[in-house]
mmCIF file with all atom_site columns, C-alpha atoms in Angstrom:
data_model
loop_
_atom_site.group_PDB
_atom_site.id
_atom_site.type_symbol
_atom_site.label_atom_id
_atom_site.label_alt_id
_atom_site.label_comp_id
_atom_site.label_asym_id
_atom_site.label_entity_id
_atom_site.label_seq_id
_atom_site.pdbx_PDB_ins_code
_atom_site.Cartn_x
_atom_site.Cartn_y
_atom_site.Cartn_z
_atom_site.occupancy
_atom_site.B_iso_or_equiv
_atom_site.pdbx_formal_charge
_atom_site.auth_seq_id
_atom_site.auth_comp_id
_atom_site.auth_asym_id
_atom_site.auth_atom_id
_atom_site.pdbx_PDB_model_num
ATOM 1   C CA . ASP A 1 1   ? 92.171  -280.003 -45.580 1.00 83.00 ? 16  ASP A CA 1
ATOM 2   C CA . SER A 1 2   ? 95.364  -277.909 -44.244 1.00 85.00 ? 17  SER A CA 1
ATOM 3   C CA . GLY A 1 3   ? 96.267  -276.749 -47.874 1.00 93.00 ? 18  GLY A CA 1
ATOM 4   C CA . VAL A 1 4   ? 99.464  -278.741 -47.811 1.00 97.00 ? 19  VAL A CA 1
ATOM 5   C CA . THR A 1 5   ? 99.759  -281.492 -49.963 1.00 97.00 ? 20  THR A CA 1
ATOM 6   C CA . GLN A 1 6   ? 102.163 -284.950 -49.816 1.00 98.00 ? 21  GLN A CA 1
ATOM 7   C CA . THR A 1 7   ? 102.614 -287.235 -52.340 1.00 97.00 ? 22  THR A CA 1
ATOM 8   C CA . PRO A 1 8   ? 102.510 -290.588 -52.078 1.00 97.00 ? 23  PRO A CA 1
ATOM 9   C CA . LYS A 1 9   ? 100.496 -291.481 -49.530 1.00 96.00 ? 24  LYS A CA 1
ATOM 10  C CA . HIS A 1 10  ? 101.669 -294.521 -49.273 1.00 97.00 ? 25  HIS A CA 1
ATOM 11  C CA . LEU A 1 11  ? 105.256 -296.094 -49.999 1.00 97.00 ? 26  LEU A CA 1
ATOM 12  C CA . ILE A 1 12  ? 105.841 -299.933 -49.566 1.00 97.00 ? 27  ILE A CA 1
ATOM 13  C CA . THR A 1 13  ? 109.465 -300.721 -50.510 1.00 97.00 ? 28  THR A CA 1
ATOM 14  C CA . ALA A 1 14  ? 112.352 -302.967 -49.447 1.00 97.00 ? 29  ALA A CA 1
ATOM 15  C CA . THR A 1 15  ? 115.070 -302.170 -47.849 1.00 97.00 ? 30  THR A CA 1
ATOM 16  C CA . GLY A 1 16  ? 118.284 -300.966 -48.994 1.00 97.00 ? 31  GLY A CA 1
ATOM 17  C CA . GLN A 1 17  ? 115.875 -299.002 -51.108 1.00 97.00 ? 32  GLN A CA 1
ATOM 18  C CA . ARG A 1 18  ? 115.713 -295.015 -52.064 1.00 98.00 ? 33  ARG A CA 1
ATOM 19  C CA . VAL A 1 19  ? 112.639 -293.508 -52.358 1.00 98.00 ? 34  VAL A CA 1
ATOM 20  C CA . THR A 1 20  ? 111.418 -289.595 -52.408 1.00 98.00 ? 35  THR A CA 1
ATOM 21  C CA . LEU A 1 21  ? 108.717 -288.156 -50.279 1.00 98.00 ? 36  LEU A CA 1
ATOM 22  C CA . ARG A 1 22  ? 107.325 -284.854 -51.832 1.00 98.00 ? 37  ARG A CA 1
ATOM 23  C CA . CYS A 1 23  ? 105.875 -281.851 -49.882 1.00 98.00 ? 38  CYS A CA 1
ATOM 24  C CA . SER A 1 24  ? 104.029 -278.573 -51.206 1.00 98.00 ? 39  SER A CA 1
ATOM 25  C CA . PRO A 1 25  ? 102.957 -276.264 -48.739 1.00 97.00 ? 40  PRO A CA 1
ATOM 26  C CA . ARG A 1 26  ? 100.392 -273.863 -48.559 1.00 97.00 ? 41  ARG A CA 1
ATOM 27  C CA . SER A 1 27  ? 99.901  -271.160 -50.865 1.00 95.00 ? 42  SER A CA 1
ATOM 28  C CA . GLY A 1 28  ? 102.298 -268.362 -49.698 1.00 94.00 ? 43  GLY A CA 1
ATOM 29  C CA . ASP A 1 29  ? 103.749 -270.003 -47.088 1.00 96.00 ? 44  ASP A CA 1
ATOM 30  C CA . LEU A 1 30  ? 107.478 -270.014 -47.380 1.00 96.00 ? 45  LEU A CA 1
ATOM 31  C CA . SER A 1 31  ? 108.846 -272.592 -44.776 1.00 96.00 ? 46  SER A CA 1
ATOM 32  C CA . VAL A 1 32  ? 108.983 -275.864 -45.066 1.00 97.00 ? 47  VAL A CA 1
ATOM 33  C CA . TYR A 1 33  ? 109.342 -278.738 -41.675 1.00 97.00 ? 48  TYR A CA 1
ATOM 34  C CA . TRP A 1 34  ? 109.634 -282.323 -42.000 1.00 98.00 ? 49  TRP A CA 1
ATOM 35  C CA . TYR A 1 35  ? 108.392 -284.615 -38.966 1.00 98.00 ? 50  TYR A CA 1
ATOM 36  C CA . GLN A 1 36  ? 108.604 -288.690 -38.492 1.00 97.00 ? 51  GLN A CA 1
ATOM 37  C CA . GLN A 1 37  ? 106.027 -290.138 -36.458 1.00 97.00 ? 52  GLN A CA 1
ATOM 38  C CA . SER A 1 38  ? 107.172 -293.844 -35.437 1.00 94.00 ? 53  SER A CA 1
ATOM 39  C CA . LEU A 1 39  ? 105.871 -296.384 -32.301 1.00 87.00 ? 54  LEU A CA 1
ATOM 40  C CA . ASP A 1 40  ? 109.116 -295.911 -30.720 1.00 85.00 ? 55  ASP A CA 1
ATOM 41  C CA . GLN A 1 41  ? 110.432 -292.640 -31.500 1.00 86.00 ? 56  GLN A CA 1
ATOM 42  C CA . GLY A 1 42  ? 106.834 -290.848 -31.317 1.00 91.00 ? 57  GLY A CA 1
ATOM 43  C CA . LEU A 1 43  ? 106.829 -287.680 -33.564 1.00 94.00 ? 58  LEU A CA 1
ATOM 44  C CA . GLN A 1 44  ? 109.957 -285.878 -33.977 1.00 95.00 ? 59  GLN A CA 1
ATOM 45  C CA . PHE A 1 45  ? 111.215 -282.455 -36.203 1.00 96.00 ? 60  PHE A CA 1
ATOM 46  C CA . LEU A 1 46  ? 113.919 -284.124 -38.984 1.00 97.00 ? 61  LEU A CA 1
ATOM 47  C CA . ILE A 1 47  ? 114.282 -280.697 -41.103 1.00 97.00 ? 62  ILE A CA 1
ATOM 48  C CA . GLN A 1 48  ? 113.677 -277.428 -41.623 1.00 96.00 ? 63  GLN A CA 1
ATOM 49  C CA . TYR A 1 49  ? 113.258 -274.827 -44.915 1.00 96.00 ? 64  TYR A CA 1
ATOM 50  C CA . TYR A 1 50  ? 112.821 -271.499 -45.154 1.00 95.00 ? 65  TYR A CA 1
ATOM 51  C CA . ASN A 1 51  ? 112.620 -269.719 -48.881 1.00 95.00 ? 66  ASN A CA 1
ATOM 52  C CA . GLY A 1 52  ? 114.879 -272.418 -50.436 1.00 95.00 ? 67  GLY A CA 1
ATOM 53  C CA . GLU A 1 53  ? 117.639 -272.795 -47.561 1.00 95.00 ? 68  GLU A CA 1
ATOM 54  C CA . GLU A 1 54  ? 118.008 -274.963 -44.471 1.00 95.00 ? 69  GLU A CA 1
ATOM 55  C CA . ARG A 1 55  ? 117.221 -273.795 -40.981 1.00 94.00 ? 70  ARG A CA 1
ATOM 56  C CA . ALA A 1 56  ? 117.243 -275.772 -38.450 1.00 94.00 ? 71  ALA A CA 1
ATOM 57  C CA . LYS A 1 57  ? 118.175 -279.507 -38.367 1.00 94.00 ? 72  LYS A CA 1
ATOM 58  C CA . GLY A 1 58  ? 116.776 -282.180 -35.539 1.00 93.00 ? 73  GLY A CA 1
ATOM 59  C CA . ASN A 1 59  ? 117.458 -285.511 -35.422 1.00 84.00 ? 74  ASN A CA 1
ATOM 60  C CA . ILE A 1 60  ? 117.776 -286.513 -39.393 1.00 93.00 ? 75  ILE A CA 1
ATOM 61  C CA . LEU A 1 61  ? 119.636 -289.669 -39.830 1.00 94.00 ? 76  LEU A CA 1
ATOM 62  C CA . GLU A 1 62  ? 123.066 -289.007 -42.518 1.00 95.00 ? 77  GLU A CA 1
ATOM 63  C CA . ARG A 1 63  ? 120.840 -291.406 -45.043 1.00 97.00 ? 78  ARG A CA 1
ATOM 64  C CA . PHE A 1 64  ? 118.265 -288.976 -45.155 1.00 97.00 ? 79  PHE A CA 1
ATOM 65  C CA . SER A 1 65  ? 118.385 -285.313 -47.307 1.00 97.00 ? 80  SER A CA 1
ATOM 66  C CA . ALA A 1 66  ? 116.102 -283.159 -48.146 1.00 97.00 ? 81  ALA A CA 1
ATOM 67  C CA . GLN A 1 67  ? 115.543 -279.959 -49.963 1.00 97.00 ? 82  GLN A CA 1
ATOM 68  C CA . GLN A 1 68  ? 113.298 -276.818 -50.642 1.00 98.00 ? 83  GLN A CA 1
ATOM 69  C CA . PHE A 1 69  ? 112.987 -275.972 -54.706 1.00 97.00 ? 84  PHE A CA 1
ATOM 70  C CA . PRO A 1 70  ? 112.850 -272.385 -56.097 1.00 96.00 ? 85  PRO A CA 1
ATOM 71  C CA . ASP A 1 71  ? 108.580 -272.961 -56.147 1.00 95.00 ? 86  ASP A CA 1
ATOM 72  C CA . LEU A 1 72  ? 108.888 -273.586 -52.421 1.00 96.00 ? 87  LEU A CA 1
ATOM 73  C CA . HIS A 1 73  ? 107.973 -277.265 -52.828 1.00 97.00 ? 88  HIS A CA 1
ATOM 74  C CA . SER A 1 74  ? 110.211 -279.941 -50.578 1.00 98.00 ? 89  SER A CA 1
ATOM 75  C CA . GLU A 1 75  ? 111.340 -283.477 -51.461 1.00 98.00 ? 90  GLU A CA 1
ATOM 76  C CA . LEU A 1 76  ? 112.819 -285.884 -48.608 1.00 98.00 ? 91  LEU A CA 1
ATOM 77  C CA . ASN A 1 77  ? 114.964 -288.028 -49.936 1.00 98.00 ? 92  ASN A CA 1
ATOM 78  C CA . LEU A 1 78  ? 115.171 -291.530 -47.496 1.00 98.00 ? 93  LEU A CA 1
ATOM 79  C CA . SER A 1 79  ? 118.026 -293.961 -48.912 1.00 97.00 ? 94  SER A CA 1
ATOM 80  C CA . SER A 1 80  ? 119.639 -296.983 -47.737 1.00 97.00 ? 95  SER A CA 1
ATOM 81  C CA . LEU A 1 81  ? 116.104 -298.181 -45.927 1.00 97.00 ? 96  LEU A CA 1
ATOM 82  C CA . GLU A 1 82  ? 115.837 -299.762 -42.985 1.00 97.00 ? 97  GLU A CA 1
ATOM 83  C CA . LEU A 1 83  ? 113.610 -301.707 -41.385 1.00 96.00 ? 98  LEU A CA 1
ATOM 84  C CA . GLY A 1 84  ? 113.288 -299.141 -38.566 1.00 94.00 ? 99  GLY A CA 1
ATOM 85  C CA . ASP A 1 85  ? 112.610 -296.476 -40.976 1.00 96.00 ? 100 ASP A CA 1
ATOM 86  C CA . SER A 1 86  ? 108.880 -297.260 -41.361 1.00 97.00 ? 101 SER A CA 1
ATOM 87  C CA . ALA A 1 87  ? 107.095 -294.321 -39.901 1.00 97.00 ? 102 ALA A CA 1
ATOM 88  C CA . LEU A 1 88  ? 104.462 -291.422 -40.874 1.00 98.00 ? 103 LEU A CA 1
ATOM 89  C CA . TYR A 1 89  ? 106.243 -288.649 -42.289 1.00 98.00 ? 104 TYR A CA 1
ATOM 90  C CA . PHE A 1 90  ? 104.552 -285.170 -41.903 1.00 98.00 ? 105 PHE A CA 1
ATOM 91  C CA . CYS A 1 91  ? 105.489 -281.930 -44.087 1.00 98.00 ? 106 CYS A CA 1
ATOM 92  C CA . ALA A 1 92  ? 104.288 -278.815 -42.418 1.00 97.00 ? 107 ALA A CA 1
ATOM 93  C CA . SER A 1 93  ? 104.148 -275.372 -43.641 1.00 97.00 ? 108 SER A CA 1
ATOM 94  C CA . SER A 1 94  ? 104.121 -271.513 -42.415 1.00 95.00 ? 109 SER A CA 1
ATOM 95  C CA . VAL A 1 95  ? 104.517 -268.445 -43.697 1.00 94.00 ? 110 VAL A CA 1
ATOM 96  C CA . THR A 1 96  ? 107.479 -267.680 -42.016 1.00 88.00 ? 111 THR A CA 1
ATOM 97  C CA . PRO A 1 97  ? 110.107 -269.214 -39.499 1.00 87.00 ? 112 PRO A CA 1
ATOM 98  C CA . LEU A 1 98  ? 109.106 -267.477 -36.336 1.00 86.00 ? 113 LEU A CA 1
ATOM 99  C CA . LEU A 1 99  ? 108.222 -268.433 -33.290 1.00 82.00 ? 114 LEU A CA 1
ATOM 100 C CA . GLU A 1 100 ? 104.447 -266.982 -33.178 1.00 83.00 ? 115 GLU A CA 1
ATOM 101 C CA . GLU A 1 101 ? 104.201 -268.871 -36.472 1.00 87.00 ? 116 GLU A CA 1
ATOM 102 C CA . THR A 1 102 ? 101.319 -272.107 -36.689 1.00 90.00 ? 117 THR A CA 1
ATOM 103 C CA . GLN A 1 103 ? 102.471 -274.950 -38.176 1.00 94.00 ? 118 GLN A CA 1
ATOM 104 C CA . TYR A 1 104 ? 99.797  -276.606 -40.523 1.00 95.00 ? 119 TYR A CA 1
ATOM 105 C CA . PHE A 1 105 ? 100.618 -280.306 -41.533 1.00 97.00 ? 120 PHE A CA 1
ATOM 106 C CA . GLY A 1 106 ? 99.763  -282.262 -44.615 1.00 97.00 ? 121 GLY A CA 1
ATOM 107 C CA . PRO A 1 107 ? 98.186  -285.737 -44.170 1.00 96.00 ? 122 PRO A CA 1
ATOM 108 C CA . GLY A 1 108 ? 101.460 -287.770 -44.305 1.00 97.00 ? 123 GLY A CA 1
ATOM 109 C CA . THR A 1 109 ? 103.311 -290.483 -46.115 1.00 98.00 ? 124 THR A CA 1
ATOM 110 C CA . ARG A 1 110 ? 102.851 -293.993 -44.800 1.00 97.00 ? 125 ARG A CA 1
ATOM 111 C CA . LEU A 1 111 ? 106.354 -295.457 -45.478 1.00 98.00 ? 126 LEU A CA 1
ATOM 112 C CA . LEU A 1 112 ? 106.696 -299.351 -44.601 1.00 97.00 ? 127 LEU A CA 1
ATOM 113 C CA . VAL A 1 113 ? 110.088 -300.788 -45.317 1.00 97.00 ? 128 VAL A CA 1
ATOM 114 C CA . LEU A 1 114 ? 110.107 -304.429 -46.083 1.00 96.00 ? 129 LEU A CA 1
ATOM 115 C CA . ALA B 2 1   ? 116.945 -278.998 -23.446 1.00 79.00 ? 32  ALA B CA 1
ATOM 116 C CA . GLN B 2 2   ? 113.326 -278.311 -23.848 1.00 87.00 ? 33  GLN B CA 1
ATOM 117 C CA . THR B 2 3   ? 110.909 -281.575 -22.680 1.00 93.00 ? 34  THR B CA 1
ATOM 118 C CA . VAL B 2 4   ? 107.223 -282.237 -22.971 1.00 97.00 ? 35  VAL B CA 1
ATOM 119 C CA . THR B 2 5   ? 105.771 -284.801 -21.108 1.00 97.00 ? 36  THR B CA 1
ATOM 120 C CA . GLN B 2 6   ? 102.228 -286.386 -21.445 1.00 97.00 ? 37  GLN B CA 1
ATOM 121 C CA . SER B 2 7   ? 101.677 -288.409 -18.325 1.00 96.00 ? 38  SER B CA 1
ATOM 122 C CA . GLN B 2 8   ? 98.251  -289.968 -19.300 1.00 96.00 ? 39  GLN B CA 1
ATOM 123 C CA . PRO B 2 9   ? 98.576  -292.418 -21.882 1.00 96.00 ? 40  PRO B CA 1
ATOM 124 C CA . GLU B 2 10  ? 95.152  -293.271 -22.179 1.00 97.00 ? 41  GLU B CA 1
ATOM 125 C CA . MET B 2 11  ? 91.798  -291.450 -20.709 1.00 97.00 ? 42  MET B CA 1
ATOM 126 C CA . SER B 2 12  ? 88.416  -292.594 -21.335 1.00 97.00 ? 43  SER B CA 1
ATOM 127 C CA . VAL B 2 13  ? 85.013  -289.949 -21.068 1.00 97.00 ? 44  VAL B CA 1
ATOM 128 C CA . GLN B 2 14  ? 80.866  -290.267 -21.404 1.00 98.00 ? 45  GLN B CA 1
ATOM 129 C CA . GLU B 2 15  ? 79.969  -288.286 -24.261 1.00 97.00 ? 46  GLU B CA 1
ATOM 130 C CA . ALA B 2 16  ? 78.774  -284.663 -22.799 1.00 97.00 ? 47  ALA B CA 1
ATOM 131 C CA . GLU B 2 17  ? 81.492  -284.909 -19.984 1.00 97.00 ? 48  GLU B CA 1
ATOM 132 C CA . THR B 2 18  ? 84.243  -282.697 -19.334 1.00 98.00 ? 49  THR B CA 1
ATOM 133 C CA . VAL B 2 19  ? 88.226  -284.217 -19.452 1.00 98.00 ? 50  VAL B CA 1
ATOM 134 C CA . THR B 2 20  ? 91.442  -282.978 -18.931 1.00 98.00 ? 51  THR B CA 1
ATOM 135 C CA . LEU B 2 21  ? 94.047  -284.179 -20.626 1.00 98.00 ? 52  LEU B CA 1
ATOM 136 C CA . SER B 2 22  ? 97.456  -283.132 -18.828 1.00 98.00 ? 53  SER B CA 1
ATOM 137 C CA . CYS B 2 23  ? 100.947 -281.796 -20.032 1.00 98.00 ? 54  CYS B CA 1
ATOM 138 C CA . THR B 2 24  ? 104.271 -280.669 -18.895 1.00 98.00 ? 55  THR B CA 1
ATOM 139 C CA . TYR B 2 25  ? 106.945 -278.925 -20.414 1.00 97.00 ? 56  TYR B CA 1
ATOM 140 C CA . ASP B 2 26  ? 111.122 -277.928 -19.328 1.00 95.00 ? 57  ASP B CA 1
ATOM 141 C CA . THR B 2 27  ? 112.481 -274.780 -20.409 1.00 94.00 ? 58  THR B CA 1
ATOM 142 C CA . SER B 2 28  ? 114.714 -271.940 -20.158 1.00 92.00 ? 59  SER B CA 1
ATOM 143 C CA . GLU B 2 29  ? 113.631 -269.840 -22.621 1.00 91.00 ? 60  GLU B CA 1
ATOM 144 C CA . SER B 2 30  ? 111.230 -266.830 -21.579 1.00 89.00 ? 61  SER B CA 1
ATOM 145 C CA . ASP B 2 31  ? 109.723 -266.347 -25.361 1.00 91.00 ? 62  ASP B CA 1
ATOM 146 C CA . TYR B 2 32  ? 107.620 -269.466 -26.240 1.00 94.00 ? 63  TYR B CA 1
ATOM 147 C CA . TYR B 2 33  ? 104.401 -271.251 -27.547 1.00 95.00 ? 64  TYR B CA 1
ATOM 148 C CA . LEU B 2 34  ? 102.649 -274.267 -26.616 1.00 96.00 ? 65  LEU B CA 1
ATOM 149 C CA . PHE B 2 35  ? 100.229 -276.060 -28.952 1.00 96.00 ? 66  PHE B CA 1
ATOM 150 C CA . TRP B 2 36  ? 97.524  -279.376 -28.677 1.00 97.00 ? 67  TRP B CA 1
ATOM 151 C CA . TYR B 2 37  ? 97.329  -281.288 -31.762 1.00 97.00 ? 68  TYR B CA 1
ATOM 152 C CA . LYS B 2 38  ? 94.337  -283.497 -32.344 1.00 97.00 ? 69  LYS B CA 1
ATOM 153 C CA . GLN B 2 39  ? 95.218  -286.731 -34.355 1.00 97.00 ? 70  GLN B CA 1
ATOM 154 C CA . PRO B 2 40  ? 92.131  -288.811 -34.964 1.00 96.00 ? 71  PRO B CA 1
ATOM 155 C CA . PRO B 2 41  ? 92.475  -292.397 -36.712 1.00 93.00 ? 72  PRO B CA 1
ATOM 156 C CA . SER B 2 42  ? 93.183  -291.031 -40.036 1.00 92.00 ? 73  SER B CA 1
ATOM 157 C CA . ARG B 2 43  ? 96.196  -289.937 -38.561 1.00 93.00 ? 74  ARG B CA 1
ATOM 158 C CA . GLN B 2 44  ? 95.967  -286.219 -39.901 1.00 94.00 ? 75  GLN B CA 1
ATOM 159 C CA . MET B 2 45  ? 97.437  -283.414 -37.543 1.00 95.00 ? 76  MET B CA 1
ATOM 160 C CA . ILE B 2 46  ? 95.202  -280.634 -36.611 1.00 95.00 ? 77  ILE B CA 1
ATOM 161 C CA . LEU B 2 47  ? 95.476  -277.841 -34.511 1.00 94.00 ? 78  LEU B CA 1
ATOM 162 C CA . VAL B 2 48  ? 93.094  -277.394 -31.452 1.00 97.00 ? 79  VAL B CA 1
ATOM 163 C CA . ILE B 2 49  ? 94.579  -274.398 -29.183 1.00 96.00 ? 80  ILE B CA 1
ATOM 164 C CA . ARG B 2 50  ? 97.701  -272.151 -29.127 1.00 95.00 ? 81  ARG B CA 1
ATOM 165 C CA . GLN B 2 51  ? 98.690  -270.414 -25.953 1.00 95.00 ? 82  GLN B CA 1
ATOM 166 C CA . GLU B 2 52  ? 101.387 -267.845 -25.968 1.00 94.00 ? 83  GLU B CA 1
ATOM 167 C CA . ALA B 2 53  ? 103.687 -267.772 -22.715 1.00 93.00 ? 84  ALA B CA 1
ATOM 168 C CA . TYR B 2 54  ? 103.922 -263.789 -22.527 1.00 92.00 ? 85  TYR B CA 1
ATOM 169 C CA . LYS B 2 55  ? 99.427  -264.024 -22.226 1.00 91.00 ? 86  LYS B CA 1
ATOM 170 C CA . GLN B 2 56  ? 98.292  -264.873 -19.031 1.00 86.00 ? 87  GLN B CA 1
ATOM 171 C CA . GLN B 2 57  ? 94.527  -265.548 -20.273 1.00 91.00 ? 88  GLN B CA 1
ATOM 172 C CA . ASN B 2 58  ? 93.916  -268.945 -20.888 1.00 94.00 ? 89  ASN B CA 1
ATOM 173 C CA . ALA B 2 59  ? 92.964  -269.896 -24.643 1.00 94.00 ? 90  ALA B CA 1
ATOM 174 C CA . THR B 2 60  ? 89.728  -271.172 -25.601 1.00 93.00 ? 91  THR B CA 1
ATOM 175 C CA . GLU B 2 61  ? 88.609  -272.212 -28.477 1.00 93.00 ? 92  GLU B CA 1
ATOM 176 C CA . ASN B 2 62  ? 85.081  -273.441 -28.517 1.00 95.00 ? 93  ASN B CA 1
ATOM 177 C CA . ARG B 2 63  ? 84.793  -276.706 -26.662 1.00 97.00 ? 94  ARG B CA 1
ATOM 178 C CA . PHE B 2 64  ? 88.314  -276.371 -26.041 1.00 97.00 ? 95  PHE B CA 1
ATOM 179 C CA . SER B 2 65  ? 90.070  -274.341 -23.171 1.00 97.00 ? 96  SER B CA 1
ATOM 180 C CA . VAL B 2 66  ? 93.703  -274.861 -21.807 1.00 97.00 ? 97  VAL B CA 1
ATOM 181 C CA . ASN B 2 67  ? 94.554  -273.948 -18.093 1.00 97.00 ? 98  ASN B CA 1
ATOM 182 C CA . PHE B 2 68  ? 98.383  -272.987 -18.180 1.00 96.00 ? 99  PHE B CA 1
ATOM 183 C CA . GLN B 2 69  ? 100.465 -272.208 -15.599 1.00 95.00 ? 100 GLN B CA 1
ATOM 184 C CA . LYS B 2 70  ? 103.477 -270.879 -16.414 1.00 94.00 ? 101 LYS B CA 1
ATOM 185 C CA . ALA B 2 71  ? 105.253 -271.110 -13.402 1.00 94.00 ? 102 ALA B CA 1
ATOM 186 C CA . ALA B 2 72  ? 104.144 -274.618 -12.790 1.00 95.00 ? 103 ALA B CA 1
ATOM 187 C CA . LYS B 2 73  ? 105.351 -275.455 -16.140 1.00 96.00 ? 104 LYS B CA 1
ATOM 188 C CA . SER B 2 74  ? 101.527 -276.717 -16.962 1.00 97.00 ? 105 SER B CA 1
ATOM 189 C CA . PHE B 2 75  ? 99.574  -276.487 -19.735 1.00 97.00 ? 106 PHE B CA 1
ATOM 190 C CA . SER B 2 76  ? 96.466  -279.039 -19.621 1.00 98.00 ? 107 SER B CA 1
ATOM 191 C CA . LEU B 2 77  ? 93.695  -279.170 -22.235 1.00 98.00 ? 108 LEU B CA 1
ATOM 192 C CA . LYS B 2 78  ? 89.978  -279.561 -21.036 1.00 98.00 ? 109 LYS B CA 1
ATOM 193 C CA . ILE B 2 79  ? 87.318  -280.576 -23.304 1.00 98.00 ? 110 ILE B CA 1
ATOM 194 C CA . SER B 2 80  ? 83.566  -279.799 -22.723 1.00 97.00 ? 111 SER B CA 1
ATOM 195 C CA . ASP B 2 81  ? 80.846  -281.554 -23.735 1.00 97.00 ? 112 ASP B CA 1
ATOM 196 C CA . SER B 2 82  ? 82.696  -283.792 -25.236 1.00 97.00 ? 113 SER B CA 1
ATOM 197 C CA . GLN B 2 83  ? 81.220  -285.606 -28.692 1.00 97.00 ? 114 GLN B CA 1
ATOM 198 C CA . LEU B 2 84  ? 81.987  -288.978 -30.350 1.00 97.00 ? 115 LEU B CA 1
ATOM 199 C CA . GLY B 2 85  ? 84.278  -286.661 -32.650 1.00 96.00 ? 116 GLY B CA 1
ATOM 200 C CA . ASP B 2 86  ? 86.675  -285.648 -30.343 1.00 97.00 ? 117 ASP B CA 1
ATOM 201 C CA . ALA B 2 87  ? 88.125  -289.706 -29.744 1.00 97.00 ? 118 ALA B CA 1
ATOM 202 C CA . ALA B 2 88  ? 91.720  -288.908 -31.072 1.00 98.00 ? 119 ALA B CA 1
ATOM 203 C CA . MET B 2 89  ? 94.967  -289.252 -29.827 1.00 97.00 ? 120 MET B CA 1
ATOM 204 C CA . TYR B 2 90  ? 95.955  -285.384 -28.406 1.00 98.00 ? 121 TYR B CA 1
ATOM 205 C CA . PHE B 2 91  ? 99.723  -283.923 -28.695 1.00 98.00 ? 122 PHE B CA 1
ATOM 206 C CA . CYS B 2 92  ? 100.822 -281.134 -26.629 1.00 98.00 ? 123 CYS B CA 1
ATOM 207 C CA . ALA B 2 93  ? 103.357 -279.408 -28.343 1.00 97.00 ? 124 ALA B CA 1
ATOM 208 C CA . TYR B 2 94  ? 105.996 -276.799 -27.570 1.00 95.00 ? 125 TYR B CA 1
ATOM 209 C CA . THR B 2 95  ? 107.722 -274.289 -29.425 1.00 94.00 ? 126 THR B CA 1
ATOM 210 C CA . GLY B 2 96  ? 110.617 -272.118 -28.350 1.00 91.00 ? 127 GLY B CA 1
ATOM 211 C CA . GLY B 2 97  ? 114.200 -270.507 -28.681 1.00 83.00 ? 128 GLY B CA 1
ATOM 212 C CA . ALA B 2 98  ? 116.086 -270.334 -31.671 1.00 82.00 ? 129 ALA B CA 1
ATOM 213 C CA . THR B 2 99  ? 113.579 -272.203 -34.040 1.00 83.00 ? 130 THR B CA 1
ATOM 214 C CA . ASN B 2 100 ? 110.351 -272.844 -34.158 1.00 88.00 ? 131 ASN B CA 1
ATOM 215 C CA . LYS B 2 101 ? 110.677 -276.447 -34.715 1.00 93.00 ? 132 LYS B CA 1
ATOM 216 C CA . LEU B 2 102 ? 107.580 -278.235 -32.450 1.00 95.00 ? 133 LEU B CA 1
ATOM 217 C CA . ILE B 2 103 ? 108.702 -280.547 -29.358 1.00 96.00 ? 134 ILE B CA 1
ATOM 218 C CA . PHE B 2 104 ? 105.737 -282.994 -29.047 1.00 97.00 ? 135 PHE B CA 1
ATOM 219 C CA . GLY B 2 105 ? 104.988 -285.088 -25.992 1.00 97.00 ? 136 GLY B CA 1
ATOM 220 C CA . THR B 2 106 ? 104.405 -289.152 -26.173 1.00 96.00 ? 137 THR B CA 1
ATOM 221 C CA . GLY B 2 107 ? 100.364 -288.547 -27.048 1.00 97.00 ? 138 GLY B CA 1
ATOM 222 C CA . THR B 2 108 ? 97.330  -289.122 -24.562 1.00 97.00 ? 139 THR B CA 1
ATOM 223 C CA . LEU B 2 109 ? 94.623  -291.699 -26.714 1.00 97.00 ? 140 LEU B CA 1
ATOM 224 C CA . LEU B 2 110 ? 91.450  -290.338 -25.939 1.00 98.00 ? 141 LEU B CA 1
ATOM 225 C CA . ALA B 2 111 ? 88.214  -292.427 -25.929 1.00 98.00 ? 142 ALA B CA 1
ATOM 226 C CA . VAL B 2 112 ? 84.699  -291.016 -26.087 1.00 97.00 ? 143 VAL B CA 1
ATOM 227 C CA . GLN B 2 113 ? 82.093  -293.265 -24.810 1.00 96.00 ? 144 GLN B CA 1
ATOM 228 C CA . PRO B 2 114 ? 78.411  -293.345 -25.884 1.00 94.00 ? 145 PRO B CA 1
#
């Protein structure tokens, strides 16, 4: 158990819908990362937050947004869902955003868009 | 742009034997870190080992060790005394530059034969 929690574990929804994925980082970690794992794109970085502020952006679609709240938990919002958004979404956390920090991954949220 | 390449989609090893998984990367950064993550059927991402680029000594964690060849930009993972529980997908990952986002390879699926 990495100490990073993600809810829900599974999510099934329809095209066009909107969902929210939630992540609680390890105690003491200020930086949160979101990654997407899909069959065609592999594992790719979406976005990073540090202490409530966006720090880095990757291949995140405009239909997706995220935020980190004062209590440091983070939410990833996916809207106008398409079949291709079906994937495993990971949250990871680290103490700081420095290069030497190891990122610890949550168990992931498996999203299926029908 | 930084890239990570894993050229072995699948590997197989006999229990108690040794196997080496290959990884190459491309970067122009001087300060970076390399990782191997394990993803078992549960899909949890588990850190196996990490290597700091500035360290010449190869990292070791119990039965897991790396062969880091900085000039060749090669970072292979050696698993000694393979166990059935080592069966998983293994991802090589890189972080460096302005952000510590992880860039992953496409993974190597390791099967362990009893």
